[in-house]
Every structure is written in C-alpha cells, then in structure tokens.
Amino acid sequence: MNRGTDVVVVGAGVSGLTCAVRLAEAGQRVLVRSAHSLRRTTSCAAGAIWGPHLVAHDRAEHWALESLAVFRCLAGDPARTGVRMRTGVEAGRPGLPAPEPGPGAENVTACDPATLPPGFANGWRYRVPLIDMTRYLAYLAERLAEAGGEVTVGEPVTATELPRLGPVVVNCTGLGARTLVPGDPIMPIRGDLLVVRNPGIDTFFVEHDDDSDGLTTYILPQGDHVMLGGSRRTNDWSTNPEPAVEHAILDRCALAEPRLAGVRTIEHRVGLRPVRPRVRIGADERHPHVIHNYGHGGGGVTLSWGCAKEVLALTGDATRTIRQR
Ligand SMILES: Cc1cc2nc3c(=O)[nH]c(=O)nc-3n(C[C@H](O)[C@H](O)[C@H](O)COP(=O)(O)OP(=O)(O)OC[C@H]3O[C@@H](n4cnc5c(N)ncnc54)[C@H](O)[C@@H]3O)c2cc1C
C-alpha cells in the first residue's frame, strides 16, 4: 500500500497519464507506476491522428468527441503540447471508397480524384488534431507534476499486488492487462512507424483500407519530423523492427508524396495495439476499488480524455463505497 496516496494509476502510456492528470487536477494525490519509460510505451509508437480506429465500444464516438474538444485547446500551444490542428486527405483505392468522415472532423470536402496520388480513386479532405506523442507524453508528465502527481518506473506490478497498491487503483496497462487479468481476451495488432526529417510537408495523408492484416499508408507531419506508416499484423508479439517492412513503408509513402523519395529513417518504432472485442472501462468485479481502463486498440490517443473523465467519475464512486464500509 502506498501511504499518502489516494489513487495509484498503473501504466504511463496515454491512458494512464491522462487519467492521472485528470485525477490530480481534481485534487487527488496520485502516483503512477509503470514498467516502461514513456518513450518505450505503445503510446509513443502512435502516429498519432485523432480518429477512432480499430477500437470497439458503443461510447467510443462520445469519448472521441470529448477528447477532441481538449485537443483543440491544446493545439493552441503546439510547442509545449505537441498537438496541432492539421488539414489533410484520407483516400481510398478503386473499389474501396473512403467513407465521409464522421462528426468531429472540420472543413470536410470531397477530393477531386485527379488531385489524389497514383493508385487512389476517391477521398476526403478534412482537419483534425495530429499529436506528436514524444512531446505529448512528456507534456502530460509535466502537467501531472505541476498538479502534485508523480511517475515511477520499475518492476511490473503482479496480479496479486494490483488490488493492494492503494485505496483506489486504476489499471491502464494496455496489453499488460493480459497478465494482470488472467484470461482477458486482449491481443496485439502490431504496427510500425518511421520517423523521418520533414522535407516541407504540412498536410497529412491517410489511406482508407479495410483494416485487414498487412501494410497501409499514412504520412503525418509533426513539425521538423514526419511520421510514416504503417503496418498491421494481428497477434504478432514481436517488437523487432524489420528492414523489409521499413522499405515497404518508405516506398508506399514516397509514391503518395514524392517529396519523401530518398528520405532516411531516423527511428523505426514498433508498437502493439492493445485490441479487445470491447474497451474495458469499469470497476473490477472482485475488487471494486480497482478501476480498469484498457483495450483501446488503435484509438487510445483519440479516446484518452473521454475515458479519463469516466475514470474520474468511477474513482469517486469507489471512494464513496470504501467510506460507507
Ligand atoms: C503504429 C501505431 C499507430 C497508432 N496510431 C494511433 C493514432 O493515430 N491514433 C490513436 O488514437 N491511436 C493510435 N494508436 C493506438 C494507441 O497507441 C494505443 O491505443 C494507446 O497507446 C494505448 O495506450 P495505453 O496507455 O492504454 O497503453 P500503453 O501505451 O501500452 O501503456 C501501457 C502502460 O502500462 C505499463 N504496464 C503494462 N503492464 C504493467 C505492469 N504489469 N506493471 C506496471 N506497468 C505496466 C506499461 O509499462 C505502460 O506504461 C497507434 C498504435 C500503434 C502501435
């Protein structure tokens, strides 16, 4: 048990840090425990573009829109937060039309097919937040420290330890929930992301595909750098960068944006999207003071602020239940 702490959040990815910020700014004394440094979380391997993707829950759109309102405010100070509002194109190949963007995307217009890269037949132009995750995770940690919270990196928490960590415990361990919650159906969908120098790109490009395994194409400008993707491999637990995947991503992106021809990879990040049939958010059945918040698949950044608001309400319920005992 951590003395002098109201809530222990396990996990320092985007889910854990956002919950920790919400809780600390609401006056709770918060400690974050993580098995990895911020740079080594899945969250740091995200592109990241706002948009619920490879994530299932009937409240996903609601959480995404709540997060969008926060990201719009954070985009007012991109140097500090890493969040920028950007215009770009989502395009589909012949036979697989890109659907019109849902609520939240701004300035939505249909693209003239003649303006699309080779191999694409239809698409939409719109404006959404892009988030530079390296800067953004550091920003969340800074904001948490300002609110009196703390992040510690150390040994993984075990399933036995989890309920004993504090008066209220929030489980934001992403794929790590697999060991903390035996039998949970969470599984990885591997994704690769390349960081390259920005040759002057200021609009994003995203391929709309059918979410099947394999390769896809996205180009996300983040100031001096561009994030290039991507890949999708179900149930692949390896986080080893593969040169063949790197070259395939570079080729696809250069075809979509000729200014990327010949760019060199500065960093090859691999992340395992924590995918579940449904996001798990709610109190544990056996230990009601443990609140779960994991399984956000390919949309954890997009849903982060909405889910954290829900966790804040759930921790309030948990605290009241404990006091009544
Ligand atoms: C290539 C790629 C691109 C993506 N693009 C986007 C995008 O554009 N937009 C978007 O919204 N999402 C995107 N995602 C998805 C997004 O990255 C995830 O949904 C999100 O990062 C999940 O965050 P999390 O905090 O729940 O988990 P994680 O980031 O995995 O963090 C889990 C934390 O829990 C800790 N932990 C785990 N087990 C234990 C334990 N036993 N004890 C202590 N600590 C533990 C870890 O150390 C880590 O700190 C992308 C993902 C990938 C891989």
Coordinates of N, CA and C in Angstrom, one line a residue, residues 1-2 8 10 33 157-171 180-182 284 286-292 322 325:
M1 N 0.8 -1.2 0.0 CA 0.0 0.0 0.0 C 0.9 1.3 0.0
N2 N 0.6 2.2 -0.9 CA 1.4 3.4 -1.0 C 0.8 4.5 0.0
V8 N -3.5 5.1 -7.1 CA -2.3 4.6 -7.8 C -2.8 4.2 -9.2
V10 N -1.8 2.5 -12.6 CA -0.7 1.6 -13.2 C -0.7 1.8 -14.7
R33 N 2.5 4.2 -11.6 CA 3.6 3.2 -11.6 C 3.6 2.6 -13.0
V157 N 4.0 -4.6 -12.0 CA 3.1 -5.0 -10.9 C 2.5 -6.4 -11.3
T158 N 2.3 -7.2 -10.2 CA 1.8 -8.5 -10.5 C 0.2 -8.5 -10.2
A159 N -0.4 -9.6 -10.6 CA -1.9 -9.6 -10.4 C -2.2 -9.6 -8.9
T160 N -1.4 -10.3 -8.1 CA -1.6 -10.3 -6.7 C -1.4 -8.9 -6.0
E161 N -0.4 -8.2 -6.5 CA -0.1 -6.8 -6.0 C -1.2 -5.8 -6.4
L162 N -1.8 -5.9 -7.5 CA -2.6 -4.9 -8.1 C -3.7 -4.3 -7.1
P163 N -4.5 -5.2 -6.5 CA -5.5 -4.6 -5.6 C -5.0 -4.0 -4.3
R164 N -3.7 -4.4 -4.0 CA -3.1 -3.9 -2.7 C -2.3 -2.6 -2.9
L165 N -2.3 -2.1 -4.1 CA -1.4 -0.9 -4.3 C -1.9 0.4 -3.6
G166 N -3.2 0.6 -3.4 CA -3.6 1.8 -2.9 C -5.1 1.8 -2.6
P167 N -5.7 2.8 -2.0 CA -7.1 2.9 -1.6 C -7.9 2.7 -2.9
V168 N -7.5 3.4 -4.0 CA -8.1 3.2 -5.3 C -7.0 3.0 -6.3
V169 N -7.2 2.0 -7.2 CA -6.2 1.7 -8.2 C -6.8 1.7 -9.6
V170 N -6.1 2.4 -10.5 CA -6.6 2.5 -11.9 C -5.7 1.7 -12.8
N171 N -6.2 0.7 -13.5 CA -5.4 -0.2 -14.3 C -5.4 0.3 -15.7
L180 N -2.2 -9.2 -15.9 CA -2.9 -8.7 -14.6 C -4.3 -9.2 -14.5
V181 N -4.9 -9.5 -15.6 CA -6.3 -10.0 -15.6 C -6.3 -11.4 -16.4
P182 N -6.0 -12.5 -15.7 CA -5.8 -13.7 -16.4 C -7.1 -14.1 -17.2
D284 N -13.6 -3.4 -11.1 CA -13.3 -4.9 -11.1 C -14.5 -5.6 -10.3
R286 N -14.3 -8.4 -8.5 CA -13.9 -8.9 -7.2 C -13.4 -7.7 -6.3
H287 N -12.8 -6.7 -6.9 CA -12.1 -5.7 -6.1 C -12.7 -4.3 -6.6
P288 N -13.8 -3.8 -6.1 CA -14.5 -2.7 -6.6 C -13.6 -1.4 -6.6
H289 N -12.5 -1.4 -5.8 CA -11.7 -0.2 -5.7 C -10.7 -0.2 -6.9
V290 N -10.7 -1.3 -7.7 CA -9.8 -1.3 -8.9 C -10.6 -1.0 -10.1
I291 N -10.2 0.1 -10.8 CA -10.9 0.6 -12.0 C -10.1 0.2 -13.2
H292 N -10.7 -0.5 -14.1 CA -10.0 -0.9 -15.3 C -10.2 0.1 -16.4
I322 N -16.0 2.8 -0.4 CA -15.0 2.5 0.6 C -15.4 3.2 2.0
R325 N -18.1 1.6 4.0 CA -17.9 0.2 4.6 C -17.8 0.3 6.1

